[in-house]
Short mmCIF file of C-alpha atoms in Angstrom, two decimals:
data_model
loop_
_atom_site.label_atom_id
_atom_site.label_comp_id
_atom_site.label_asym_id
_atom_site.label_seq_id
_atom_site.Cartn_x
_atom_site.Cartn_y
_atom_site.Cartn_z
CA UNK R 220 79.48 33.14 5.57
CA UNK R 221 78.49 34.46 8.77
CA UNK R 222 75.83 36.32 7.93
CA UNK R 223 74.29 33.50 5.81
CA UNK R 224 74.26 31.42 9.03
CA UNK R 225 72.92 34.03 11.08
CA UNK R 226 70.20 34.63 8.33
CA UNK R 227 69.57 31.04 7.83
CA UNK R 228 69.08 30.53 11.96
CA UNK R 229 66.48 33.44 11.60
CA UNK R 230 64.43 31.69 8.91
CA UNK R 231 64.09 28.59 10.55
CA UNK R 232 62.89 30.19 13.48
CA UNK R 233 60.58 32.47 11.71
CA UNK R 234 59.28 30.25 8.95
CA UNK R 235 56.20 32.19 8.77
CA UNK R 236 57.70 35.63 8.68
CA UNK R 237 60.19 35.11 6.08
CA UNK R 238 58.33 33.99 2.88
CA UNK R 239 60.65 32.68 0.47
CA UNK R 240 62.09 34.27 -2.46
CA UNK R 241 60.21 34.88 -5.60
CA UNK R 242 60.23 31.61 -7.40
CA UNK R 243 60.94 33.86 -10.60
CA UNK R 244 62.41 36.95 -11.70
CA UNK R 245 61.90 39.30 -14.79
CA UNK R 246 64.44 39.38 -17.20
CA UNK R 247 67.01 42.44 -17.33
CA UNK R 248 65.87 44.55 -19.48
CA UNK R 249 68.05 45.17 -22.75
CA UNK R 250 68.58 48.61 -24.72
CA UNK R 251 69.70 50.74 -22.18
CA UNK R 252 70.67 54.42 -23.55
CA UNK R 253 73.23 57.11 -22.75
CA UNK R 254 76.54 57.12 -20.52
CA UNK R 255 78.60 54.17 -19.44
CA UNK R 256 79.44 56.44 -15.93
CA UNK R 257 77.66 59.18 -14.23
CA UNK R 258 77.18 60.95 -11.03
CA UNK R 259 73.88 62.00 -9.13
CA UNK R 260 74.10 64.80 -6.53
CA UNK R 261 72.24 64.41 -3.79
CA UNK R 262 68.96 67.28 -3.62
CA UNK R 263 66.66 68.63 -1.53
CA UNK R 264 66.45 67.54 1.96
CA UNK R 265 63.92 65.11 2.51
CA UNK R 266 62.24 66.60 5.53
CA UNK R 267 63.28 70.45 5.77
CA UNK R 268 64.54 71.91 8.88
CA UNK R 269 63.26 68.36 10.66
CA UNK R 270 64.23 64.66 11.26
CA UNK R 271 62.13 61.84 12.06
CA UNK R 272 61.99 61.37 15.70
CA UNK R 273 65.14 58.80 17.05
CA UNK R 274 62.27 56.20 18.13
CA UNK R 275 60.55 56.42 15.42
CA UNK R 276 63.49 55.69 13.02
CA UNK R 277 64.39 52.90 15.41
CA UNK R 278 61.29 51.21 14.93
CA UNK R 279 61.57 51.68 11.18
CA UNK R 280 64.63 49.32 11.00
CA UNK R 281 62.58 46.77 12.99
CA UNK R 282 59.80 46.83 10.27
CA UNK R 283 61.87 46.94 7.49
CA UNK R 284 63.91 43.59 8.38
CA UNK R 285 60.36 42.05 9.98
CA UNK R 286 60.64 39.73 6.63
CA UNK R 287 64.20 38.36 8.17
CA UNK R 288 62.90 37.73 11.94
CA UNK R 289 63.73 41.11 13.21
CA UNK R 290 60.91 41.86 16.04
CA UNK R 291 61.53 45.11 18.19
CA UNK R 292 61.28 45.11 21.48
CA UNK R 293 58.15 46.31 23.06
CA UNK R 294 60.03 49.39 24.63
CA UNK R 295 60.92 50.22 21.14
CA UNK R 296 57.21 50.01 19.71
CA UNK R 297 55.90 51.95 22.85
CA UNK R 298 58.65 54.68 22.57
CA UNK R 299 57.46 55.03 18.75
CA UNK R 300 54.12 55.42 19.36
CA UNK R 301 54.53 58.00 21.67
CA UNK R 302 56.87 59.86 19.63
CA UNK R 303 54.21 59.55 16.42
CA UNK R 304 51.82 61.16 18.45
CA UNK R 305 53.70 64.28 18.64
CA UNK R 306 54.54 66.91 16.36
CA UNK R 307 53.58 64.23 13.81
CA UNK R 308 56.71 62.26 14.65
CA UNK R 309 59.03 65.00 13.61
CA UNK R 310 61.72 67.35 15.48
CA UNK R 311 63.37 70.31 14.48
CA UNK R 312 67.35 69.67 13.36
CA UNK R 313 69.39 72.07 11.58
CA UNK R 314 71.60 70.04 8.88
CA UNK R 315 74.62 71.97 10.32
CA UNK R 316 74.07 70.46 13.88
CA UNK R 317 71.90 67.35 13.66
CA UNK R 318 72.46 66.60 10.03
CA UNK R 319 69.50 65.51 7.24
CA UNK R 320 68.51 62.94 4.78
CA UNK R 321 68.73 64.11 1.46
CA UNK R 322 67.04 62.89 -1.74
CA UNK R 323 67.93 62.10 -5.55
CA UNK R 324 66.60 63.29 -9.02
CA UNK R 325 65.05 60.76 -11.35
CA UNK R 326 63.09 60.82 -14.07
CA UNK R 327 60.41 58.63 -14.33
CA UNK R 328 58.15 58.71 -17.55
CA UNK R 329 59.40 62.47 -18.11
CA UNK R 330 58.53 63.48 -14.63
CA UNK R 331 61.36 64.56 -12.44
CA UNK R 332 60.98 62.89 -9.00
CA UNK R 333 62.81 63.12 -5.77
CA UNK R 334 63.87 60.29 -4.65
CA UNK R 335 65.78 58.27 -1.88
CA UNK R 336 68.24 55.83 -3.03
CA UNK R 337 67.89 52.84 -0.74
CA UNK R 338 70.76 49.85 -0.25
CA UNK R 339 68.15 48.22 1.87
CA UNK R 340 65.44 48.01 -0.82
CA UNK R 341 64.55 46.55 -4.29
CA UNK R 342 61.85 48.60 -4.67
CA UNK R 343 61.46 51.44 -7.09
CA UNK R 344 58.31 52.70 -6.08
CA UNK R 345 56.90 56.25 -6.55
CA UNK R 346 53.89 58.37 -5.82
CA UNK R 347 51.12 58.39 -8.38
CA UNK R 348 48.11 60.31 -9.66
CA UNK R 349 46.47 57.04 -8.79
CA UNK R 350 46.56 58.22 -5.23
CA UNK R 351 43.60 60.07 -3.80
CA UNK R 352 44.23 63.86 -4.81
CA UNK R 353 44.44 64.77 -0.88
CA UNK R 354 47.59 62.76 -0.53
CA UNK R 355 49.57 64.23 -3.85
CA UNK R 356 50.07 67.25 -1.95
CA UNK R 357 53.52 68.84 -2.20
CA UNK R 358 54.67 66.21 -4.20
CA UNK R 359 56.12 65.32 -7.92
CA UNK R 360 53.59 62.74 -9.29
CA UNK R 361 54.08 60.41 -11.88
CA UNK R 362 51.04 60.14 -14.19
CA UNK R 363 51.34 56.73 -16.13
CA UNK R 364 48.35 58.04 -18.69
CA UNK R 365 50.58 61.02 -19.53
CA UNK R 366 53.60 59.10 -20.31
CA UNK R 367 53.76 57.45 -23.79
CA UNK R 368 56.08 54.69 -22.67
CA UNK R 369 53.99 53.60 -19.61
CA UNK R 370 52.84 50.10 -20.13
CA UNK R 371 50.97 48.72 -17.25
CA UNK R 372 52.12 45.15 -15.76
CA UNK R 373 48.89 42.91 -16.15
CA UNK R 374 48.39 41.26 -12.60
CA UNK R 375 51.08 42.90 -10.95
CA UNK R 376 50.69 44.46 -7.60
CA UNK R 377 53.22 45.58 -4.64
CA UNK R 378 53.26 46.62 -1.01
CA UNK R 379 55.96 47.72 1.98
CA UNK R 380 55.35 48.20 5.21
CA UNK R 381 57.37 49.18 8.51
CA UNK R 382 57.06 48.53 12.09
CA UNK R 383 56.35 52.32 12.88
CA UNK R 384 52.79 51.50 10.86
CA UNK R 385 54.00 53.25 7.65
CA UNK R 386 53.24 51.84 4.40
CA UNK R 387 52.31 51.97 0.82
CA UNK R 388 50.97 49.63 -2.09
CA UNK R 389 49.84 50.02 -5.38
CA UNK R 390 50.13 48.30 -9.15
CA UNK R 391 52.83 48.35 -11.64
CA UNK R 392 54.07 49.77 -14.80
CA UNK R 393 56.91 49.76 -17.04
CA UNK R 394 58.15 52.90 -18.24
CA UNK R 395 61.58 54.99 -19.48
CA UNK R 396 63.60 55.72 -15.95
CA UNK R 397 66.47 58.05 -16.41
CA UNK R 398 69.26 58.21 -13.49
CA UNK R 399 71.99 60.66 -14.28
CA UNK R 400 73.02 59.86 -17.69
CA UNK R 401 71.46 56.40 -18.33
CA UNK R 402 68.07 55.70 -19.25
CA UNK R 403 66.27 52.26 -19.04
CA UNK R 404 63.58 51.87 -21.54
CA UNK R 405 61.59 49.26 -19.81
CA UNK R 406 61.97 49.93 -16.10
CA UNK R 407 59.25 48.37 -13.47
CA UNK R 408 57.87 51.12 -11.80
CA UNK R 409 55.67 50.57 -8.83
CA UNK R 410 52.80 52.97 -8.77
CA UNK R 411 51.52 54.12 -5.38
CA UNK R 412 47.65 53.63 -4.63
CA UNK R 413 47.30 54.02 -1.57
CA UNK R 414 50.28 55.44 0.90
CA UNK R 415 50.31 55.89 4.91
CA UNK R 416 50.66 59.73 6.40
CA UNK R 417 54.00 59.18 7.41
CA UNK R 418 55.25 58.63 3.82
CA UNK R 419 52.70 61.77 2.48
CA UNK R 420 54.39 64.07 5.17
CA UNK R 421 57.91 64.09 3.86
CA UNK R 422 59.56 65.78 0.90
CA UNK R 423 60.10 62.43 -0.55
CA UNK R 424 58.28 61.36 -3.91
CA UNK R 425 59.20 57.80 -3.51
CA UNK R 426 62.02 55.26 -3.30
CA UNK R 427 64.38 53.74 -5.61
CA UNK R 428 65.77 50.46 -4.09
CA UNK R 429 69.45 49.26 -4.86
CA UNK R 430 69.75 46.27 -3.19
CA UNK R 431 69.38 42.74 -4.92
CA UNK R 432 66.59 42.27 -7.11
CA UNK R 433 65.39 39.15 -5.38
CA UNK R 434 63.83 41.11 -2.66
CA UNK R 435 61.32 43.05 -4.88
CA UNK R 436 57.97 42.77 -3.68
CA UNK R 437 56.48 43.00 -6.92
CA UNK R 438 53.70 39.80 -6.86
CA UNK R 439 53.79 37.54 -8.96
CA UNK R 440 57.09 38.41 -10.81
CA UNK R 441 59.87 40.20 -8.98
CA UNK R 442 61.53 42.70 -11.17
CA UNK R 443 64.91 43.69 -11.57
CA UNK R 444 65.86 46.96 -9.95
CA UNK R 445 67.59 50.21 -11.85
CA UNK R 446 70.99 49.06 -11.71
CA UNK R 447 70.37 45.35 -12.41
CA UNK R 448 69.28 46.61 -15.57
CA UNK R 449 71.69 49.35 -16.15
CA UNK R 450 75.23 47.54 -14.84
CA UNK R 451 75.80 45.82 -18.29
CA UNK R 452 76.09 48.71 -19.77
CA UNK R 453 77.99 50.84 -17.45
CA UNK R 454 81.82 50.91 -17.46
CA UNK R 455 82.09 48.90 -14.37
CA UNK R 456 79.07 47.00 -12.67
CA UNK R 457 79.32 49.56 -9.56
CA UNK R 458 77.78 52.55 -7.67
CA UNK R 459 79.87 54.26 -4.74
CA UNK R 460 77.75 56.34 -2.30
CA UNK R 461 79.56 59.45 -1.25
CA UNK R 462 77.16 60.68 1.52
CA UNK R 463 77.96 63.48 3.75
CA UNK R 464 76.97 65.03 7.23
CA UNK R 465 75.38 68.28 6.92
CA UNK R 466 75.61 68.80 3.32
CA UNK R 467 74.20 66.58 0.32
CA UNK R 468 76.42 63.98 -1.34
CA UNK R 469 76.56 61.92 -4.32
CA UNK R 470 76.32 58.71 -5.95
CA UNK R 471 78.56 57.58 -8.64
CA UNK R 472 77.46 54.82 -11.29
CA UNK R 473 80.11 52.99 -13.79
CA UNK R 474 83.43 54.23 -11.94
CA UNK R 475 85.07 55.22 -8.79
CA UNK R 476 86.12 58.81 -8.59
CA UNK R 477 89.79 58.74 -7.10
CA UNK R 478 89.24 62.49 -5.46
CA UNK R 479 85.99 61.36 -3.18
CA UNK R 480 88.48 59.22 -0.97
CA UNK R 481 92.27 58.87 0.50
CA UNK R 482 94.45 56.12 1.14
CA UNK R 483 93.39 52.99 -0.24
CA UNK R 484 89.88 51.07 -0.80
CA UNK R 485 89.81 47.79 1.26
CA UNK R 486 87.23 45.27 -0.35
CA UNK R 487 85.46 42.48 1.84
CA UNK R 488 83.00 39.68 0.20
CA UNK R 489 79.08 40.21 0.33
CA UNK R 490 76.67 37.66 1.21
CA UNK R 491 73.90 38.42 -0.90
CA UNK R 492 72.04 35.30 -0.49
CA UNK R 493 69.15 37.03 1.43
CA UNK R 494 69.35 40.15 -0.97
CA UNK R 495 71.28 42.65 1.18
CA UNK R 496 74.50 43.75 0.96
CA UNK R 497 75.76 41.83 3.88
CA UNK R 498 79.25 41.65 5.18
CA UNK R 499 81.13 40.77 7.99
CA UNK R 500 82.97 43.25 10.68
CA UNK R 501 86.09 41.81 12.53
CA UNK R 502 85.73 44.01 15.54
CA UNK R 503 85.82 47.67 17.17
CA UNK R 504 87.45 49.83 19.45
CA UNK R 505 86.15 52.58 21.38
CA UNK R 506 88.91 54.27 23.69
CA UNK R 507 90.72 51.99 25.39
CA UNK R 508 88.32 49.06 24.55
CA UNK R 509 88.80 46.94 22.12
CA UNK R 510 86.59 43.90 21.10
CA UNK R 511 87.67 41.03 17.90
CA UNK R 512 84.47 39.51 17.98
CA UNK R 513 82.84 39.61 14.55
CA UNK R 514 79.54 40.22 13.50
CA UNK R 515 77.25 40.33 10.44
CA UNK R 516 75.92 43.15 8.99
CA UNK R 517 74.20 44.86 6.35
CA UNK R 518 75.42 48.14 4.71
CA UNK R 519 71.58 50.47 4.12
CA UNK R 520 71.81 54.11 2.90
CA UNK R 521 68.32 53.89 3.73
CA UNK R 522 68.45 53.55 7.38
CA UNK R 523 69.52 56.98 9.61
CA UNK R 524 70.91 54.99 12.59
CA UNK R 525 73.87 52.28 13.13
CA UNK R 526 72.99 49.42 14.78
CA UNK R 527 75.25 47.69 16.48
CA UNK R 528 76.06 44.73 18.80
CA UNK R 529 74.64 45.45 22.10
CA UNK R 530 78.25 44.76 23.82
CA UNK R 531 79.46 47.42 21.18
CA UNK R 532 76.53 49.83 22.32
CA UNK R 533 77.07 49.37 25.69
CA UNK R 534 81.07 49.99 25.90
CA UNK R 535 80.42 53.15 23.99
CA UNK R 536 77.44 54.68 26.05
CA UNK R 537 80.19 53.83 29.19
CA UNK R 538 81.95 56.67 28.02
CA UNK R 539 79.49 59.44 27.41
CA UNK R 540 78.91 61.46 30.59
CA UNK R 541 75.00 61.47 31.07
CA UNK R 542 74.05 58.86 28.66
CA UNK R 543 71.58 56.15 29.55
CA UNK R 544 69.42 53.67 28.18
CA UNK R 545 65.97 55.09 28.08
CA UNK R 546 63.11 53.00 28.02
CA UNK R 547 60.55 55.51 27.43
CA UNK R 548 62.83 56.67 24.31
CA UNK R 549 63.27 53.35 23.06
CA UNK R 550 66.97 53.36 23.35
CA UNK R 551 70.33 55.40 24.59
CA UNK R 552 70.17 59.09 25.23
CA UNK R 553 72.24 61.70 26.45
CA UNK R 554 73.20 65.28 27.08
CA UNK R 555 73.35 67.09 23.98
CA UNK R 556 76.24 68.90 24.74
CA UNK R 557 78.06 65.13 25.72
CA UNK R 558 81.36 64.89 24.34
CA UNK R 559 80.99 62.09 22.00
CA UNK R 560 84.10 59.00 21.68
CA UNK R 561 84.65 58.26 18.18
CA UNK R 562 84.13 54.58 17.10
CA UNK R 563 86.48 52.60 15.09
CA UNK R 564 85.19 49.50 13.26
CA UNK R 565 87.27 46.67 11.81
CA UNK R 566 86.38 45.59 7.96
CA UNK R 567 88.92 43.33 6.23
CA UNK R 568 92.12 44.98 8.17
CA UNK R 569 90.18 48.52 7.30
CA UNK R 570 89.98 50.65 10.55
CA UNK R 571 86.59 52.98 9.87
CA UNK R 572 86.32 55.53 11.80
CA UNK R 573 83.08 57.17 12.84
CA UNK R 574 83.59 60.68 14.52
CA UNK R 575 82.06 60.91 17.42
CA UNK R 576 79.73 63.76 16.44
CA UNK R 577 77.87 61.57 14.06
CA UNK R 578 76.39 59.76 16.76
CA UNK R 579 74.37 62.71 17.86
CA UNK R 580 71.35 62.03 16.19
CA UNK R 581 68.68 64.55 17.17
CA UNK R 582 66.98 66.15 20.40
CA UNK R 583 64.53 63.55 22.05
CA UNK R 584 61.72 66.85 21.30
CA UNK R 585 61.92 70.29 20.42
CA UNK R 586 64.21 72.57 22.46
CA UNK R 587 64.97 69.54 24.56
CA UNK R 588 68.95 69.44 25.92
CA UNK R 589 68.53 65.56 25.77
CA UNK R 590 69.71 63.61 22.45
CA UNK R 591 69.03 60.59 20.56
CA UNK R 592 71.68 58.57 19.95
CA UNK R 593 72.68 57.54 16.77
CA UNK R 594 74.15 54.28 17.67
CA UNK R 595 71.87 51.70 19.10
CA UNK R 596 71.39 47.48 20.27
CA UNK R 597 70.60 45.47 17.29
CA UNK R 598 68.73 43.64 19.84
CA UNK R 599 65.85 41.60 17.96
CA UNK R 600 67.12 41.80 14.83
CA UNK R 601 70.17 39.17 14.81
CA UNK R 602 72.71 41.41 12.67
CA UNK R 603 73.81 44.52 12.60
CA UNK R 604 72.79 47.34 9.90
CA UNK R 605 75.24 50.12 9.03
CA UNK R 606 73.18 53.06 7.88
CA UNK R 607 73.97 56.58 7.51
CA UNK R 608 75.35 57.46 10.97
CA UNK R 609 78.16 54.88 9.37
CA UNK R 610 78.30 55.64 6.04
CA UNK R 611 78.61 59.45 6.09
CA UNK R 612 81.69 58.67 7.62
CA UNK R 613 83.18 56.66 4.76
CA UNK R 614 83.86 56.28 0.81
CA UNK R 615 81.67 53.11 0.41
CA UNK R 616 81.82 50.97 -3.13
CA UNK R 617 78.86 48.89 -3.93
CA UNK R 618 80.09 46.33 -6.99
CA UNK R 619 78.62 43.23 -8.39
CA UNK R 620 81.82 41.76 -9.46
CA UNK R 621 82.32 38.90 -11.74
CA UNK R 622 83.91 36.74 -8.71
CA UNK R 623 81.13 37.85 -6.18
CA UNK R 624 79.91 40.96 -4.57
CA UNK R 625 81.81 43.00 -2.64
CA UNK R 626 82.04 45.99 -1.02
CA UNK R 627 84.75 48.87 -0.49
CA UNK R 628 85.55 50.84 2.03
CA UNK R 629 87.78 54.29 2.17
CA UNK R 630 88.46 56.81 4.53
CA UNK R 631 87.90 60.53 3.27
CA UNK R 632 88.07 64.23 4.05
CA UNK R 633 85.23 64.73 6.29
CA UNK R 634 83.15 68.19 5.59
#
């Protein structure tokens, strides 16, 4: 498929950055307990009343995919550095106007944690009692010494880092993890022993990865994700994301709730060879501008922005009065009061429409009349990233089907 071809090319050109997949993967956990289908409603906002500044959100995407050769242009890094030095790298953003990122409740070793569900990664890592006390403040903490089911995975370590300098690392336990009504009794839990200030400053207690287990960062043996361990016990090997703008959404595991979408679900094959939910988009329409040039993309609930081909982005902002590609901000900006056109992206014959108001990410600084665009160029990445700006406009099915993984997209009633 196209994504495989593009990523293979990137890998060949960046052999140092693209480490080979782990030579071995842990066995899937048996004896999963509980429901064969369940719903996980989203809970508290990740940064109440605030959002990560646009340039930092953009830089994080490059860092996240750096192992696939993604390299941020210099002006993106410069803008992210400048934003990080202002107001802790955040901007004031009300949910009603500029949206929020929301968290999900997960029980780890009997402790309830608020985690990010991330289809663009495969680690389940959490704030732990092994962090310095100062870095545990304002977080729910996993304490393996207080869990009767915790067992340290001897010799196992993990580490993640992003382009804005945020990072975390630590050791690994197996413990009981319950999501919704389903419990995995010996799930790998990556306990943070070190963490950067960028992670410590928000309300998230960690992350639950929902990409494919092959890219789990535990060394020397990659560990299976919660979904990989649980899927054989579900009514169907799938989960759905019904993310919403301005209000919490939900994830469903093991079933498709027909009340959450309209019309039919259009399915498209997934290229999981690089560990992601990769697919091909067949083109786009913006106003009277239509392109039938296909492009490779990844569906990533852990990314805020929509990174798309430069031609799409240029065509989009050409229709926005006052928009400009502002190097000092790392990307496209426009007057916050601007009228924004819709974007229609073709996927398997289905036209996925992103409403224009979804493209207004947030002001570039507190009280500014200039806003950062939620759609930015994928220059330096090599493929597109369909983050929340896109995903919140759609009902999305992530299915590990017997004939090969696939994604399903459908329209829905928007708030």
